[in-house]
PDB file of C-alpha atoms in Angstrom:
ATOM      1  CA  UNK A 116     -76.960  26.623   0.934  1.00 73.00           C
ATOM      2  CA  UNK A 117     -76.377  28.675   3.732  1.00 78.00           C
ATOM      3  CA  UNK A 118     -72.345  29.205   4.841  1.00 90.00           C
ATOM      4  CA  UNK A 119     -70.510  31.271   6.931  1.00 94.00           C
ATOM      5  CA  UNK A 120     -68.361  34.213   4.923  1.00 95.00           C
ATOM      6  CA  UNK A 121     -65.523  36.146   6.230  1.00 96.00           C
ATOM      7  CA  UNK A 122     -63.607  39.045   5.712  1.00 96.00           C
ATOM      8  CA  UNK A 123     -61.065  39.692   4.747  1.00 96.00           C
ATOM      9  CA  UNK A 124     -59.818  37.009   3.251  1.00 94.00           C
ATOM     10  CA  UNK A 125     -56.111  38.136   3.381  1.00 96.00           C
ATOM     11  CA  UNK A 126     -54.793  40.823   5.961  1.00 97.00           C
ATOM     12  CA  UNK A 127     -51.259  41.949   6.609  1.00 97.00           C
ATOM     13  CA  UNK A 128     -50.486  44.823   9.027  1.00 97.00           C
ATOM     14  CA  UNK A 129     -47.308  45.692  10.688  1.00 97.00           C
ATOM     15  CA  UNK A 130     -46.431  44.036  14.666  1.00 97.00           C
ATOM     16  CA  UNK A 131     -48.053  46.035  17.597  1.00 97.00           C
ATOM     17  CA  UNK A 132     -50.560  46.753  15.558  1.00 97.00           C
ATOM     18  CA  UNK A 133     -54.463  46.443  16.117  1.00 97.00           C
ATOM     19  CA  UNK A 134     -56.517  43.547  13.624  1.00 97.00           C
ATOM     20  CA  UNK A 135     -60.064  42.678  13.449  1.00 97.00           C
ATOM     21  CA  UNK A 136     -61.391  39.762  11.743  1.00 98.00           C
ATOM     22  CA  UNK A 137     -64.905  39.405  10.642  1.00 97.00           C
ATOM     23  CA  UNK A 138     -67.541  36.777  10.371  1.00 97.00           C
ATOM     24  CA  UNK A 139     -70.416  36.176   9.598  1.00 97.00           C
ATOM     25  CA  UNK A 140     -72.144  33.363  10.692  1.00 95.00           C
ATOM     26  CA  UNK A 141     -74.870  30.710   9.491  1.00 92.00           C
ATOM     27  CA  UNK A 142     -78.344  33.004  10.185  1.00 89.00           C
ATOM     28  CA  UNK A 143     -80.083  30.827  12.791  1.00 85.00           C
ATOM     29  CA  UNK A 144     -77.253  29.215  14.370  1.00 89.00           C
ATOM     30  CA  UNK A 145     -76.757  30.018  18.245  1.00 87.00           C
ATOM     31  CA  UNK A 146     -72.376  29.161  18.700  1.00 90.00           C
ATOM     32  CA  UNK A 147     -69.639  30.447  17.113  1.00 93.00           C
ATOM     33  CA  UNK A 148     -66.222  29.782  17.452  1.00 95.00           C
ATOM     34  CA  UNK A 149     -62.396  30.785  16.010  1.00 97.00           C
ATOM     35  CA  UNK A 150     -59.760  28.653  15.427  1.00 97.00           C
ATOM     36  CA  UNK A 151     -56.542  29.195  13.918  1.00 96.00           C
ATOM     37  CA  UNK A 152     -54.305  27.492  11.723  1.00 94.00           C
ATOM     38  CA  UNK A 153     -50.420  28.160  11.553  1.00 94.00           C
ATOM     39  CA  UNK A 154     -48.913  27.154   8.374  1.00 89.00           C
ATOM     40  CA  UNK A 155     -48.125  23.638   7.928  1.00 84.00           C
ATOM     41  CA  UNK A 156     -49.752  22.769  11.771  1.00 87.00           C
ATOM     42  CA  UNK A 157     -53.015  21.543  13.027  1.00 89.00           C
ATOM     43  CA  UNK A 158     -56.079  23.711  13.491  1.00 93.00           C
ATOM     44  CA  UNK A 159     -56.467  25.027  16.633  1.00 95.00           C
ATOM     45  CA  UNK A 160     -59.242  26.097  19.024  1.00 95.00           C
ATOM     46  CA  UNK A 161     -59.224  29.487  20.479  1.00 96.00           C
ATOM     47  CA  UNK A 162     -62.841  30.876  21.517  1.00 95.00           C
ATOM     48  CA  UNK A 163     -65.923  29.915  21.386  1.00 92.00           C
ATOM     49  CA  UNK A 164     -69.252  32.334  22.041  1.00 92.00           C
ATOM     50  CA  UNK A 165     -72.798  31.347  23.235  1.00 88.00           C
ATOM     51  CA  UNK A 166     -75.487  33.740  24.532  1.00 86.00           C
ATOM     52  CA  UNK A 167     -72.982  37.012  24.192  1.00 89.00           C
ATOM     53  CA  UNK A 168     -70.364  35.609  26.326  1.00 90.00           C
ATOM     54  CA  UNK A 169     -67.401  33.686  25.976  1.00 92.00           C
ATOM     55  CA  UNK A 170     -68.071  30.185  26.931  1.00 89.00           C
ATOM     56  CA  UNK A 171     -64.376  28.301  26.490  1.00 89.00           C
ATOM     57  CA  UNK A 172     -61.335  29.544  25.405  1.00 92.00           C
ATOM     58  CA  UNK A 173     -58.016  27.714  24.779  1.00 93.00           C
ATOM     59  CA  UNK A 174     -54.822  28.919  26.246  1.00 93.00           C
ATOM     60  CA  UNK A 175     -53.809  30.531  23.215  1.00 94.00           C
ATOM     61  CA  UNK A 176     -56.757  33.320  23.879  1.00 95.00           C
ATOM     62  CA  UNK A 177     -54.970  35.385  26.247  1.00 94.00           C
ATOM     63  CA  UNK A 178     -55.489  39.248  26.906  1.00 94.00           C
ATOM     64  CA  UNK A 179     -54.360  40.167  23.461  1.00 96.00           C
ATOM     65  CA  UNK A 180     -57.536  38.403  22.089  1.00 97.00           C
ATOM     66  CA  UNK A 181     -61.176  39.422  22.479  1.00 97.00           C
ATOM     67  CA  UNK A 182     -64.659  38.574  20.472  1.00 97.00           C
ATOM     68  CA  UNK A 183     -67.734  40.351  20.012  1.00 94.00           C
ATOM     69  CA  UNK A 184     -71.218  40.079  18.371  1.00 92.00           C
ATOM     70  CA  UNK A 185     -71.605  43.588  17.573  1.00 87.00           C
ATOM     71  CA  UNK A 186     -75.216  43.148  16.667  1.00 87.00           C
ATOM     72  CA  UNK A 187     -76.726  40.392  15.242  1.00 79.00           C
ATOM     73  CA  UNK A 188     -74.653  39.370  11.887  1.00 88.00           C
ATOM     74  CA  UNK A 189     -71.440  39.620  12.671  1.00 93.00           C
ATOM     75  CA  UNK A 190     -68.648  38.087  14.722  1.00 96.00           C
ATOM     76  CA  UNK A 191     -65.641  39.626  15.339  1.00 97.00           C
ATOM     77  CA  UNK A 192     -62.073  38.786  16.572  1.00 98.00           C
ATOM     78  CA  UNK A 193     -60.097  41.295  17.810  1.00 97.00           C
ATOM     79  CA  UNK A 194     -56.091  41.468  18.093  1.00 97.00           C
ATOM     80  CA  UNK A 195     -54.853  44.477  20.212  1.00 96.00           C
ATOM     81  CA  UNK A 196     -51.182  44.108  19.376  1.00 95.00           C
ATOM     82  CA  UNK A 197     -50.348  41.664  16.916  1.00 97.00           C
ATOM     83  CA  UNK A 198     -47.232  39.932  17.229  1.00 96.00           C
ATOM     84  CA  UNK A 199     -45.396  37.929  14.624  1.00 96.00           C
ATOM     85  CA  UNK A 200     -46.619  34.650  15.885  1.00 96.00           C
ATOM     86  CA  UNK A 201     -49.903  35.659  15.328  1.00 97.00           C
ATOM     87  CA  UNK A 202     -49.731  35.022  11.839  1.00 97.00           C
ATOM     88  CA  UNK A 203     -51.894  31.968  10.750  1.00 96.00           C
ATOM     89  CA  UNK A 204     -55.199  31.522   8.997  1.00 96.00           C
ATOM     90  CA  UNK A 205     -58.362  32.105  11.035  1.00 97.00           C
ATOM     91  CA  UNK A 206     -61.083  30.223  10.726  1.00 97.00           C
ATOM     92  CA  UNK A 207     -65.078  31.354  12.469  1.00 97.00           C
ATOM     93  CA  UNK A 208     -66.964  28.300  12.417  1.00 95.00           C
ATOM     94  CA  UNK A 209     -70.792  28.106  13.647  1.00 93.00           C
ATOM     95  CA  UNK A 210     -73.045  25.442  14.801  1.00 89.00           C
ATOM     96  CA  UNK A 211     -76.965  25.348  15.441  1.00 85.00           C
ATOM     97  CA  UNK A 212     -76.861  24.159  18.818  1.00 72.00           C
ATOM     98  CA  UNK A 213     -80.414  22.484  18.238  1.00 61.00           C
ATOM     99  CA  UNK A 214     -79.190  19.201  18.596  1.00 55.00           C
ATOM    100  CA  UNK A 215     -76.928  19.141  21.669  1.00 53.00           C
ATOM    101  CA  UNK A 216     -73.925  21.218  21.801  1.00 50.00           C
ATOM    102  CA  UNK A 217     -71.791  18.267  21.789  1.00 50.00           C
ATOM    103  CA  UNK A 218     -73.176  16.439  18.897  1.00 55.00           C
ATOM    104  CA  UNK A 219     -73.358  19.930  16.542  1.00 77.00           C
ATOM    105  CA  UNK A 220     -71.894  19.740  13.188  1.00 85.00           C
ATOM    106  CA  UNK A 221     -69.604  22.915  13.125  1.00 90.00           C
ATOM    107  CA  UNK A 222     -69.093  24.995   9.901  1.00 91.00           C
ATOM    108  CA  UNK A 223     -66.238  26.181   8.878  1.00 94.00           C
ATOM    109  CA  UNK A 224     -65.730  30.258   6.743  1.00 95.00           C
ATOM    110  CA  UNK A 225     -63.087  30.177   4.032  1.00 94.00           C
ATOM    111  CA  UNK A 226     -60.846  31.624   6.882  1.00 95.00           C
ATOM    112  CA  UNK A 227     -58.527  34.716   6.798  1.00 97.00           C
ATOM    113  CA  UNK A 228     -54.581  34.776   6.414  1.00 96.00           C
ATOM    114  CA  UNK A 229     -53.358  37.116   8.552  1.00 97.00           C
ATOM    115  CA  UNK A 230     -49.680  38.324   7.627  1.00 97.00           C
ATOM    116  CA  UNK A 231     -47.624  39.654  10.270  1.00 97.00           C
ATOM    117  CA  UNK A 232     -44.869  42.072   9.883  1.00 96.00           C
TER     118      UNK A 232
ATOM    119  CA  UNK B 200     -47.832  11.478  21.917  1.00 31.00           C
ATOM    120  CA  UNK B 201     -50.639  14.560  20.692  1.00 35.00           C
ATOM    121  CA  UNK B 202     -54.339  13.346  20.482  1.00 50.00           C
ATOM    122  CA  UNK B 203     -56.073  13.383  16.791  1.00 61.00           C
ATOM    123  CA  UNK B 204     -53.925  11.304  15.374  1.00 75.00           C
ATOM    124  CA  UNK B 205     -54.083  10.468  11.618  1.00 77.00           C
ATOM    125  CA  UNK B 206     -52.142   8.762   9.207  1.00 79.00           C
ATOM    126  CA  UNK B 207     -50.756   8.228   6.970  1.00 82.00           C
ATOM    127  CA  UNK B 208     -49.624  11.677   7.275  1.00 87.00           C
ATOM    128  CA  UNK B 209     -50.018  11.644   3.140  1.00 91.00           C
ATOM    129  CA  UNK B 210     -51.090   9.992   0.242  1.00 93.00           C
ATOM    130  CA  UNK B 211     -50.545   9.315  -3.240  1.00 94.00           C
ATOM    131  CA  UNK B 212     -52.701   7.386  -5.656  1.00 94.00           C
ATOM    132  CA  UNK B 213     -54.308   6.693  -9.220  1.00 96.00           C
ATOM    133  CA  UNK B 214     -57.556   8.577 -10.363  1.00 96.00           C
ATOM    134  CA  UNK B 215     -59.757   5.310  -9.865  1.00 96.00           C
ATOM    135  CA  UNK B 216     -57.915   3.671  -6.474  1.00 96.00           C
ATOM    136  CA  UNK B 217     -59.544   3.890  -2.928  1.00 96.00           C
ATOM    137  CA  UNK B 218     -57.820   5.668   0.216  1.00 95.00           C
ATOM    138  CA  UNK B 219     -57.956   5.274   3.240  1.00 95.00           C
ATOM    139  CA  UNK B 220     -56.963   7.323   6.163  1.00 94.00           C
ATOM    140  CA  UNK B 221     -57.048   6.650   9.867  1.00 94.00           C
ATOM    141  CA  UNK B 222     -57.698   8.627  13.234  1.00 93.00           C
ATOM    142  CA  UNK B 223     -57.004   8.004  16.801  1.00 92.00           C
ATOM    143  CA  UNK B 224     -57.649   9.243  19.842  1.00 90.00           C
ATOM    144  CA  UNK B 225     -57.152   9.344  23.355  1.00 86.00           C
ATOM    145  CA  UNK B 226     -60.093  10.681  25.350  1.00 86.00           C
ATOM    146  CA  UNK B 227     -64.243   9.903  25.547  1.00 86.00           C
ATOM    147  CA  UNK B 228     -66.238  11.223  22.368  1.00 86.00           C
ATOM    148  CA  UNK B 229     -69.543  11.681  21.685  1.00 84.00           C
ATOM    149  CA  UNK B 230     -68.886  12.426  18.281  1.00 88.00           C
ATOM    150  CA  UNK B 231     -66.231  12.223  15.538  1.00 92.00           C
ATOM    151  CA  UNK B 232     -66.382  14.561  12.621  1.00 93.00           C
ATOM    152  CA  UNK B 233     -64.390  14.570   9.040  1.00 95.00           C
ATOM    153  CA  UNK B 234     -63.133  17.832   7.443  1.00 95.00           C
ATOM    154  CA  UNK B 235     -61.472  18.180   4.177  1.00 96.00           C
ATOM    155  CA  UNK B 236     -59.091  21.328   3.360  1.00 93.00           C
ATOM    156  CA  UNK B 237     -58.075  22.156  -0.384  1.00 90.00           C
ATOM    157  CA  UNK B 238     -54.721  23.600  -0.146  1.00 81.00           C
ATOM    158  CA  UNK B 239     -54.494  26.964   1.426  1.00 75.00           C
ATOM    159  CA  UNK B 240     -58.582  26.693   1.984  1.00 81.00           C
ATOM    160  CA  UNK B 241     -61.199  27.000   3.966  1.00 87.00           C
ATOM    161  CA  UNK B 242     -62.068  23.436   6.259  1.00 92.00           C
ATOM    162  CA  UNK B 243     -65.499  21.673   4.354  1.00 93.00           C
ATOM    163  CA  UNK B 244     -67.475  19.396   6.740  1.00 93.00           C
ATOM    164  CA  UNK B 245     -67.843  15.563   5.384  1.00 95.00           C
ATOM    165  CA  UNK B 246     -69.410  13.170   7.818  1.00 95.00           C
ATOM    166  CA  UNK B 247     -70.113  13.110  11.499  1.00 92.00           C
ATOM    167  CA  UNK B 248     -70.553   9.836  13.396  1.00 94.00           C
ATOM    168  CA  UNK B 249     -71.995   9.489  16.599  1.00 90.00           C
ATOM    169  CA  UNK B 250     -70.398   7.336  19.686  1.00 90.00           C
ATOM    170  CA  UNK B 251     -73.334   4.631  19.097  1.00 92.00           C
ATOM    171  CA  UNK B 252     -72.561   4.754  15.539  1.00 95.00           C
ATOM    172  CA  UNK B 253     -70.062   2.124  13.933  1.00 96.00           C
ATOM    173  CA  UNK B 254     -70.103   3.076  10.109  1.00 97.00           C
ATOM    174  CA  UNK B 255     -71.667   5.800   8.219  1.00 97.00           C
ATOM    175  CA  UNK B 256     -71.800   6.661   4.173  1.00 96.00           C
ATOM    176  CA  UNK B 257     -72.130   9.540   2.520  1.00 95.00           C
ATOM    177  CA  UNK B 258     -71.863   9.155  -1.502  1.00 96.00           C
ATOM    178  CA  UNK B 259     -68.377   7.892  -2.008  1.00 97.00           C
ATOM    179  CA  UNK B 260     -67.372   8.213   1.921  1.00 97.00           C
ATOM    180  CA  UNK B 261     -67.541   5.365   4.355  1.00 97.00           C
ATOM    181  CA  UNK B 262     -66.340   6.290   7.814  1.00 98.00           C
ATOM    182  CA  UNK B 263     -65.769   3.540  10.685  1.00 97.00           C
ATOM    183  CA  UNK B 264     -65.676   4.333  14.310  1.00 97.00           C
ATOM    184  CA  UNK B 265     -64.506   1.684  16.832  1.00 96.00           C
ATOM    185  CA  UNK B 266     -64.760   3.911  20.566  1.00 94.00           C
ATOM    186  CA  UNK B 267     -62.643   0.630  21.833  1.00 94.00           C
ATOM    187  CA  UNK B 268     -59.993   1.536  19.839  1.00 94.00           C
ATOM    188  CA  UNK B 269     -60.626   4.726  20.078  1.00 94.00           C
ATOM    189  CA  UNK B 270     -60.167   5.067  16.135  1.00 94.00           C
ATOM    190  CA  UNK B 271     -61.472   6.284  13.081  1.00 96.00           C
ATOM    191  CA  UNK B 272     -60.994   5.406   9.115  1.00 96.00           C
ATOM    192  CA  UNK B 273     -62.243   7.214   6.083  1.00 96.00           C
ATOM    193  CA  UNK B 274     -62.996   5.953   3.003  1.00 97.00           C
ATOM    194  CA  UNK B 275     -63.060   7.491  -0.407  1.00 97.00           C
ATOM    195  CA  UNK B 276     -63.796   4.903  -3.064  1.00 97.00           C
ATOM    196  CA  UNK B 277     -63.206   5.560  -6.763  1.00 97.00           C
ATOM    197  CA  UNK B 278     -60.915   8.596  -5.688  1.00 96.00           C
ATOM    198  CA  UNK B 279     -61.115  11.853  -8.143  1.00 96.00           C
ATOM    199  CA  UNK B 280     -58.175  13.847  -8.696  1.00 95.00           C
ATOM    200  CA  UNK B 281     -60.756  16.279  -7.552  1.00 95.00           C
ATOM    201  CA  UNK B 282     -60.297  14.237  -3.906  1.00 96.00           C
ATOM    202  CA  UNK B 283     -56.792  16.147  -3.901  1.00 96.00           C
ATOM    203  CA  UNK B 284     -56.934  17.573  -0.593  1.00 96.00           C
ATOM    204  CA  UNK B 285     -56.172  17.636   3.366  1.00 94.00           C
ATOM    205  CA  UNK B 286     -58.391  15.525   5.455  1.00 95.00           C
ATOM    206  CA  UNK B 287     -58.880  16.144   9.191  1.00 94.00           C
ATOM    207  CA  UNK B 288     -60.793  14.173  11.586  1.00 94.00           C
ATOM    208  CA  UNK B 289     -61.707  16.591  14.689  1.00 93.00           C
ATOM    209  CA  UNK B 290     -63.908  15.739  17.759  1.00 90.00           C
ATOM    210  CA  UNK B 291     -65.486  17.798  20.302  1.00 85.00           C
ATOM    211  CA  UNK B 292     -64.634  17.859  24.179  1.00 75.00           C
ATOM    212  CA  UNK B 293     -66.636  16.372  26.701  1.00 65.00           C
ATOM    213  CA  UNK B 294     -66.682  19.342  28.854  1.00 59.00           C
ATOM    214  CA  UNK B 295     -69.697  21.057  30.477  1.00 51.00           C
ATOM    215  CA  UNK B 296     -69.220  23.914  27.492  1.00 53.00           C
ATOM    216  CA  UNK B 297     -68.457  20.568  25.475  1.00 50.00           C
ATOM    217  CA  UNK B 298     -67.987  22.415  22.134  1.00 76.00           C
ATOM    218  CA  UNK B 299     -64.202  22.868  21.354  1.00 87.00           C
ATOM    219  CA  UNK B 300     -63.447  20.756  18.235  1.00 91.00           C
ATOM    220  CA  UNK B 301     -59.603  18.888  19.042  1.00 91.00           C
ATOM    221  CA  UNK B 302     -57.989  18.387  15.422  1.00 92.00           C
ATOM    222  CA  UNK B 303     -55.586  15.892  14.299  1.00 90.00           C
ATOM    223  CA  UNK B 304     -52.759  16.949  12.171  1.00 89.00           C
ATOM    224  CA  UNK B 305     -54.614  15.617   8.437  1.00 91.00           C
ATOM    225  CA  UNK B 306     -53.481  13.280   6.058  1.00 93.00           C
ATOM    226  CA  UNK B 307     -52.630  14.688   2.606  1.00 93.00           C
ATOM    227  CA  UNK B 308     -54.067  13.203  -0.303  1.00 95.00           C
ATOM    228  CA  UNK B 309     -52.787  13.587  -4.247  1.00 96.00           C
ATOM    229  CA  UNK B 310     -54.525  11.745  -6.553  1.00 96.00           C
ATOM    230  CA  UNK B 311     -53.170  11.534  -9.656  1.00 95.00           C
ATOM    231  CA  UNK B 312     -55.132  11.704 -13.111  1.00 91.00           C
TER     232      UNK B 312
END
């Protein structure tokens, strides 16, 4: 059964520094999202990506944080200076977007911890 | 109070019992969808029910949706100690981009053996 992977699964780097997280998303599937999820608190919403651009994003998405779809696998979140907060596990999730945006069964990746020091 | 609310926050029953977890909500949905987490995991989609839906199986899930009540239960009958987990209930927003999933903070379920 299809699913979407990411990588890598655990990541620690030191404040100010730069992270990327990778995804890679269900093949046919048309939205993609990130959410994040800081230890022992609800998942959150951050981004989510239709048609190359960035169609919502929550608050929490500010200038630090920016996606791409570098070509036509992957998904990538970008941190430009990470900052101890930032420290959570990420989660890419994907839907097909065949059915109605609103009514799309999003799937989850097994997420990455990122580690913040 | 924050929206997506379940509870019991956690859970603890016999290898055999039922449980049963509820959800509520505050805004219009047009959907409401059921997530499970395994400690330190990744999230694994169970059910989605749609706004005109009122109950829907799947195996040893039942989930209920009353949109007056703006509410949600799931069911897992003869629980497995396998069923240890986090379940979430998460619906999307009713925007124009309408695709943000809004999570509630999970109910934590041990089953014991």
């Amino acid at each position: 059964e299809p699913e979407v992977t990411q990588t890598p699964s655990h990541q620690v780097t030191q404040m100010g520094q730069e992270v990327i997280l990778r995804c890679v998303p269900i093949s046919n599937h048309l939205y993609f999202y990130w959410y994040r999820q800081i230890l022992g608190q609800k998942v959150e919403f951050l981004v989510s990506f239709y048609n190359n651009e960035i169609s919502e994003k929550s608050e929490i998405f500010d200038d630090q944080f920016s996606v791409e779809r570098p070509d036509g696998s992957n998904f990538t979140l970008k941190i430009r200076s990470t900052k101890l907060e930032d420290s959570a596990m990420y989660f890419c999730a994907s839907s097909a977007g065949t059915s109605g945006v609103t009514t799309d069964t999003q799937y989850f990746g097994p997420g990455t911890r990122l580690t913040v020091l | 109070s924050q929206q997506g609310e379940e509870d019991p926050q956690a859970l603890s029953i016999q290898e055999g019992e039922n449980a049963t977890m509820n959800c509520s909500y505050k805004t219009s949905i047009n959907n409401l969808q059921w997530y499970r987490q395994n400690s330190g995991r990744g999230l694994v989609h169970l059910i989605l029910i749609r706004s005109n839906e009122r109950e829907k199986h799947s195996g040893r899930l039942r989930v209920t949706l009353d949109t007056s009540k703006k509410s949600s239960s799931l069911l897992i009958t003869a629980s497995r100690a396998a069923d240890t987990a986090s379940y979430f209930c998460a619906y999307p927003s009713t925007s124009a981009a309408g695709n943000k999933l809004t999570f509630g903070g999970g109910t934590r379920v041990l089953v014991k053996p």
